[in-house]
Coordinates of C-alpha atoms in Angstrom, one line a residue:
M2 CA 23.4 -10.2 40.6
S3 CA 20.7 -8.6 38.4
E4 CA 19.2 -10.7 35.7
I5 CA 20.3 -10.0 32.2
I6 CA 17.3 -9.7 29.8
E7 CA 18.0 -10.1 26.2
V8 CA 16.1 -7.9 23.9
T9 CA 15.4 -9.4 20.5
P10 CA 15.5 -6.8 17.7
K11 CA 12.3 -6.3 15.8
K12 CA 12.1 -7.6 12.3
R13 CA 11.9 -4.9 9.6
V14 CA 9.0 -4.3 7.3
L15 CA 8.8 -2.0 4.3
S16 CA 5.6 -0.7 2.8
C17 CA 5.2 1.7 -0.1
I18 CA 2.1 3.4 -1.6
Q19 CA 1.7 5.4 -4.7
P20 CA 0.3 8.9 -4.6
T21 CA -2.3 8.3 -7.4
G22 CA -5.4 9.5 -5.6
I23 CA -7.1 8.7 -2.3
P24 CA -7.2 5.0 -1.5
T25 CA -10.5 3.2 -1.4
L26 CA -12.2 1.3 1.4
G27 CA -10.9 -1.8 -0.2
N28 CA -7.3 -0.5 0.1
Y29 CA -7.9 0.3 3.7
L30 CA -9.5 -2.9 4.8
G31 CA -7.2 -5.1 2.7
A32 CA -3.9 -3.5 3.7
L33 CA -3.7 0.0 5.2
K34 CA -5.7 -0.8 8.3
N35 CA -2.9 -3.1 9.4
W36 CA -0.1 -0.5 9.0
K37 CA -0.7 1.2 12.3
N38 CA -0.7 -2.0 14.3
M39 CA 2.4 -3.3 12.5
Q40 CA 4.4 -0.6 14.3
D41 CA 4.1 -2.4 17.6
E42 CA 5.4 -5.7 16.2
F43 CA 7.9 -4.6 13.6
E44 CA 10.5 -1.9 12.8
C45 CA 8.5 -0.2 10.0
I46 CA 9.5 1.9 7.1
Y47 CA 6.8 3.6 5.0
A48 CA 7.3 5.5 1.7
V49 CA 5.1 7.5 -0.6
A50 CA 6.3 6.0 -3.9
D51 CA 6.1 9.1 -6.1
L52 CA 8.7 8.0 -8.6
H53 CA 6.4 5.1 -9.7
A54 CA 3.5 7.4 -10.3
I55 CA 4.8 8.9 -13.6
T56 CA 4.8 5.7 -15.7
V57 CA 1.3 7.1 -16.4
R58 CA 1.3 10.7 -17.5
Q59 CA 0.5 13.1 -14.5
E60 CA -0.7 16.7 -14.3
P61 CA 2.1 18.3 -12.3
A62 CA -0.1 20.3 -9.9
A63 CA -2.3 17.2 -9.3
L64 CA 0.8 15.0 -8.6
R65 CA 2.2 17.5 -6.1
K66 CA -1.2 17.7 -4.3
N67 CA -1.5 13.9 -4.3
I68 CA 2.0 13.5 -2.8
Y69 CA 1.1 15.8 0.1
S70 CA -2.2 14.1 0.5
M71 CA -0.8 10.6 0.7
F72 CA 1.9 11.7 3.2
A73 CA -0.8 13.3 5.3
L74 CA -3.0 10.2 5.0
L75 CA -0.2 8.0 6.4
L76 CA -0.2 10.2 9.5
A77 CA -4.0 10.0 9.6
L78 CA -3.8 6.2 9.5
G79 CA -1.9 6.4 12.8
I80 CA 1.7 6.0 11.5
D81 CA 3.9 7.5 14.2
P82 CA 7.0 9.3 13.0
E83 CA 8.6 8.6 16.4
K84 CA 8.1 4.8 15.9
S85 CA 8.5 4.4 12.2
I86 CA 10.4 6.0 9.3
M87 CA 8.1 7.7 6.8
F88 CA 9.3 9.5 3.8
I89 CA 8.8 10.5 0.1
Q90 CA 10.6 8.1 -2.3
S91 CA 12.0 10.8 -4.6
H92 CA 13.7 12.5 -1.7
V93 CA 16.1 9.6 -1.3
P94 CA 18.2 9.5 -4.5
E95 CA 19.6 6.1 -3.8
H96 CA 16.2 4.6 -5.1
A97 CA 16.9 5.7 -8.6
Q98 CA 20.6 5.1 -8.4
L99 CA 20.3 1.5 -7.2
S100 CA 17.5 0.9 -9.8
W101 CA 20.1 1.5 -12.6
L102 CA 22.6 -0.8 -11.0
L103 CA 20.0 -3.6 -10.5
S104 CA 18.7 -3.1 -14.1
C105 CA 22.0 -4.5 -15.2
Y106 CA 21.3 -7.7 -13.3
T107 CA 17.8 -8.1 -14.5
Q108 CA 16.9 -10.0 -17.6
F109 CA 14.8 -8.6 -20.4
G110 CA 12.7 -11.8 -20.5
E111 CA 11.9 -11.5 -16.8
L112 CA 10.5 -8.0 -17.2
S113 CA 8.6 -8.9 -20.4
R114 CA 6.7 -11.6 -18.4
M115 CA 5.4 -9.2 -15.8
T116 CA 1.6 -9.2 -15.9
Q117 CA 1.3 -5.6 -14.7
F118 CA 3.3 -4.4 -17.7
K119 CA 1.0 -6.3 -20.1
D120 CA -2.1 -4.9 -18.3
K121 CA -0.9 -1.3 -18.2
S122 CA 0.4 -1.4 -21.8
A123 CA -3.1 -2.5 -22.9
K124 CA -4.7 0.2 -20.8
H125 CA -2.3 3.0 -21.9
A126 CA -1.4 1.9 -25.4
D127 CA -0.4 5.5 -26.3
N128 CA 2.2 5.6 -23.6
V129 CA 4.0 2.3 -23.3
N130 CA 7.2 3.8 -22.0
A131 CA 10.5 2.3 -20.8
G132 CA 9.7 3.3 -17.2
L133 CA 6.6 1.1 -17.3
F134 CA 8.8 -1.8 -18.5
T135 CA 11.5 -1.3 -15.9
Y136 CA 9.1 -0.4 -13.0
P137 CA 9.8 -3.8 -11.2
V138 CA 13.5 -3.0 -11.0
L139 CA 12.8 0.3 -9.3
M140 CA 10.4 -1.5 -6.9
A141 CA 13.2 -4.0 -6.3
A142 CA 15.5 -1.1 -5.4
D143 CA 12.9 0.3 -3.1
I144 CA 12.8 -3.0 -1.2
L145 CA 16.4 -4.1 -1.2
L146 CA 17.9 -0.7 -0.1
Y147 CA 16.3 -1.1 3.4
K148 CA 17.1 -4.8 3.9
P149 CA 13.6 -5.6 5.2
D150 CA 12.7 -9.0 6.5
F151 CA 9.2 -8.8 5.2
V152 CA 7.2 -6.9 2.6
P153 CA 3.4 -6.9 2.9
V154 CA 2.0 -7.9 -0.5
G155 CA -1.4 -8.4 -2.0
A156 CA -2.2 -10.9 -4.8
D157 CA -1.4 -8.3 -7.5
Q158 CA 2.1 -7.5 -6.0
K159 CA 3.4 -11.0 -5.4
Q160 CA 5.1 -11.1 -8.8
H161 CA 7.0 -7.9 -8.1
L162 CA 8.3 -9.3 -4.8
E163 CA 9.4 -12.5 -6.5
I164 CA 11.4 -10.6 -9.1
A165 CA 13.0 -8.5 -6.4
R166 CA 14.0 -11.7 -4.6
D167 CA 15.4 -13.2 -7.8
I168 CA 17.5 -10.0 -8.5
A169 CA 18.8 -10.1 -4.9
C170 CA 19.7 -13.8 -5.1
R171 CA 21.4 -13.2 -8.4
F172 CA 23.5 -10.3 -7.1
N173 CA 24.3 -12.1 -3.9
G174 CA 25.3 -15.1 -5.9
I175 CA 27.9 -13.1 -7.8
Y176 CA 29.2 -10.7 -5.1
G177 CA 28.4 -12.3 -1.7
D178 CA 26.0 -11.2 1.0
V179 CA 24.9 -7.8 0.0
F180 CA 21.0 -7.8 0.0
T181 CA 18.6 -9.3 2.4
V182 CA 16.1 -11.6 0.5
P183 CA 12.8 -10.5 2.0
E184 CA 9.8 -12.8 2.6
A185 CA 6.2 -11.9 1.8
Y186 CA 4.1 -10.8 4.7
I187 CA 0.5 -11.8 4.6
P188 CA -1.5 -9.8 7.1
K189 CA -3.4 -11.7 9.8
I190 CA -6.5 -9.7 9.1
G191 CA -7.5 -8.6 5.6
A192 CA -10.7 -8.2 3.6
R193 CA -11.1 -8.5 -0.2
V194 CA -13.6 -5.8 -0.9
M195 CA -15.5 -5.9 -4.2
S196 CA -17.2 -3.1 -6.2
L197 CA -20.5 -1.9 -4.8
Q198 CA -22.0 -1.9 -8.3
D199 CA -20.4 -5.0 -9.7
P200 CA -19.5 -7.4 -6.9
T201 CA -17.7 -9.7 -9.3
K202 CA -14.9 -7.1 -9.6
K203 CA -12.5 -5.8 -7.1
M204 CA -13.3 -2.3 -5.7
S205 CA -11.1 0.3 -7.6
K206 CA -10.8 4.0 -7.6
S207 CA -10.3 4.0 -11.3
D208 CA -13.8 2.7 -11.9
E209 CA -15.8 5.1 -14.0
N210 CA -18.9 4.6 -11.8
L211 CA -18.3 6.7 -8.7
N212 CA -21.0 4.7 -6.8
S213 CA -18.9 1.5 -7.2
F214 CA -16.2 2.5 -4.6
V215 CA -15.9 4.4 -1.3
G216 CA -12.9 6.6 -0.9
M217 CA -11.2 6.8 2.5
L218 CA -11.9 10.5 2.7
D219 CA -15.5 10.5 1.4
S220 CA -18.1 12.4 3.5
R221 CA -20.4 10.5 5.8
D222 CA -23.4 11.4 3.6
D223 CA -21.6 10.1 0.4
I224 CA -20.6 6.9 2.1
I225 CA -24.1 6.1 3.3
R226 CA -25.6 7.1 -0.1
K227 CA -23.2 4.7 -2.0
F228 CA -24.1 1.8 0.3
K229 CA -27.8 2.5 -0.1
R230 CA -27.3 2.1 -3.8
A231 CA -25.1 -1.1 -3.5
V232 CA -26.2 -4.0 -5.7
T233 CA -27.7 -6.9 -3.8
D234 CA -30.4 -9.3 -5.2
S235 CA -34.1 -10.0 -5.0
E236 CA -34.1 -12.6 -2.2
A237 CA -34.1 -10.0 0.6
C238 CA -32.1 -12.3 2.9
V239 CA -28.8 -11.3 4.6
R240 CA -26.9 -14.5 4.0
L241 CA -23.3 -15.3 3.1
S242 CA -23.4 -17.4 -0.1
E243 CA -21.5 -17.7 -3.4
D244 CA -24.7 -17.1 -5.3
K245 CA -25.2 -13.8 -3.4
P246 CA -22.0 -11.9 -4.3
G247 CA -23.4 -8.4 -3.5
V248 CA -24.8 -9.3 -0.1
S249 CA -21.7 -11.4 0.7
N250 CA -19.5 -8.4 -0.1
L251 CA -21.5 -6.2 2.3
I252 CA -21.4 -8.9 5.0
G253 CA -17.6 -9.0 4.6
I254 CA -17.3 -5.2 4.8
Y255 CA -19.6 -5.0 7.9
S256 CA -17.6 -7.8 9.5
A257 CA -14.3 -6.1 8.8
V258 CA -15.3 -2.7 10.3
T259 CA -17.3 -4.1 13.3
G260 CA -15.2 -7.2 14.2
K261 CA -18.3 -9.4 14.1
T262 CA -18.3 -12.8 12.4
A263 CA -20.4 -13.5 9.3
E264 CA -22.7 -15.7 11.5
E265 CA -23.2 -12.8 13.9
V266 CA -24.0 -10.5 11.1
E267 CA -26.6 -13.0 9.7
R268 CA -28.2 -13.3 13.1
E269 CA -28.3 -9.5 13.6
F270 CA -30.2 -8.9 10.3
D271 CA -32.3 -12.1 10.3
G272 CA -35.7 -11.1 9.1
K273 CA -34.7 -7.6 8.2
G274 CA -34.7 -6.1 4.7
Y275 CA -31.8 -5.0 2.6
G276 CA -32.6 -1.3 3.1
E277 CA -31.9 -1.6 6.9
F278 CA -28.8 -3.8 6.3
K279 CA -27.3 -1.4 3.7
L280 CA -27.9 1.6 5.9
A281 CA -26.2 -0.2 8.9
V282 CA -23.2 -1.1 6.7
G283 CA -22.9 2.5 5.5
E284 CA -23.1 3.9 9.0
A285 CA -20.5 1.4 10.3
V286 CA -18.1 2.2 7.5
A287 CA -18.6 6.0 8.0
D288 CA -17.9 5.6 11.8
A289 CA -14.7 3.6 11.0
L290 CA -13.3 6.1 8.5
N291 CA -14.4 9.3 10.3
P292 CA -11.4 9.5 12.8
I293 CA -9.0 9.1 9.8
K294 CA -10.8 11.9 7.9
E295 CA -10.7 14.2 11.0
K296 CA -7.0 13.6 11.5
Y297 CA -6.3 14.1 7.8
D298 CA -8.2 17.4 7.8
S299 CA -6.2 18.6 10.7
V300 CA -2.8 18.0 9.2
I301 CA -3.2 18.5 5.5
S302 CA -3.3 22.3 5.8
D303 CA -0.2 22.4 7.9
K304 CA 2.4 22.4 5.2
A305 CA 5.3 23.4 7.6
Y306 CA 4.5 20.4 9.8
L307 CA 4.4 18.0 6.9
E308 CA 7.6 19.4 5.4
Q309 CA 9.4 19.0 8.7
L310 CA 8.3 15.3 9.0
Y311 CA 9.1 14.3 5.4
K312 CA 12.5 16.0 5.5
T313 CA 13.4 14.2 8.8
G314 CA 12.0 11.0 7.4
A315 CA 14.1 11.2 4.2
E316 CA 17.2 11.9 6.3
N317 CA 16.6 8.8 8.4
A318 CA 15.7 6.7 5.4
E319 CA 18.8 7.8 3.5
R320 CA 21.1 6.8 6.3
I321 CA 20.0 3.2 5.8
A322 CA 19.8 3.4 2.0
R323 CA 23.2 5.0 1.5
K324 CA 25.0 2.1 3.3
T325 CA 23.3 -0.5 1.2
Y326 CA 23.9 1.4 -2.0
F327 CA 27.6 2.0 -1.3
K328 CA 28.1 -1.6 -0.4
A329 CA 26.6 -2.7 -3.7
M330 CA 28.6 -0.2 -5.7
K331 CA 31.9 -1.2 -4.0
K332 CA 31.2 -4.9 -4.7
V333 CA 30.7 -4.2 -8.4
G334 CA 34.0 -2.3 -8.5
Y335 CA 33.2 1.4 -8.5
V336 CA 35.6 3.9 -7.0
L337 CA 33.9 5.5 -3.9

């Protein structure tokens, strides 16, 4: 008699990213670098969250370009359409539909306490729109439609996952087991990358100083130039220390792209100046990002290929989303 081998189904993970410009090195090392490897461990669903992008006014041609670019970048990162579902959020109408349903089970006070709403309202005081206020409900719909076991989150997104969990628990408490209540997934490997010009601030693509951040598709020359200009200190000693934020940031980046420990980095550059160290960090980062840029350049111009993939991805995503949405609608009492 042959042995029966039980196959344990993979846990499901959902990750979404907005098409608001090319991500930075910080986004890559902190989160995106893990997305390719997660495919081997989990059943992964990846979405370009274009509906979220318009809480801030967008120029139509630029938004369209950014959506294409972000979808192509997912492929360049190593997301495999044969292994994972990857799609554009607005192509699955159940996201917006479930968002309305869930908004009726979300309290005004909950939304008013969201820190991102307060931050963005202050930054865009001339456009404090209702979409910005209800943004977390749409994010909850994004998550709950696919019944993921885990959602990768950074420190700035924990509050959004918590409100999604609260909404799911509230709905389930009224109508029974409709939504999976997901857990936060904290990546095993991650790096907090700070600004190259002000290492007390997180690296951000919205920084007015272009030398403060490295974009994932920057040219090799630009990457090396930005690292050569990175802020350090006057000690000229490559050492990890709280009182050396600039140098410590560079050590963290070099460690993340080479796999070396901080101690190994310190030994490698013992007795060497900052010029040599910054050049080495820049070259290592350029080497790490170059395969992604090459893959991106090869797919971004093939619109037919991208269209085929995002249409197939949307069809696969909607098969899952529609079941969840109809179940929720039926529980509420709608005629289907």
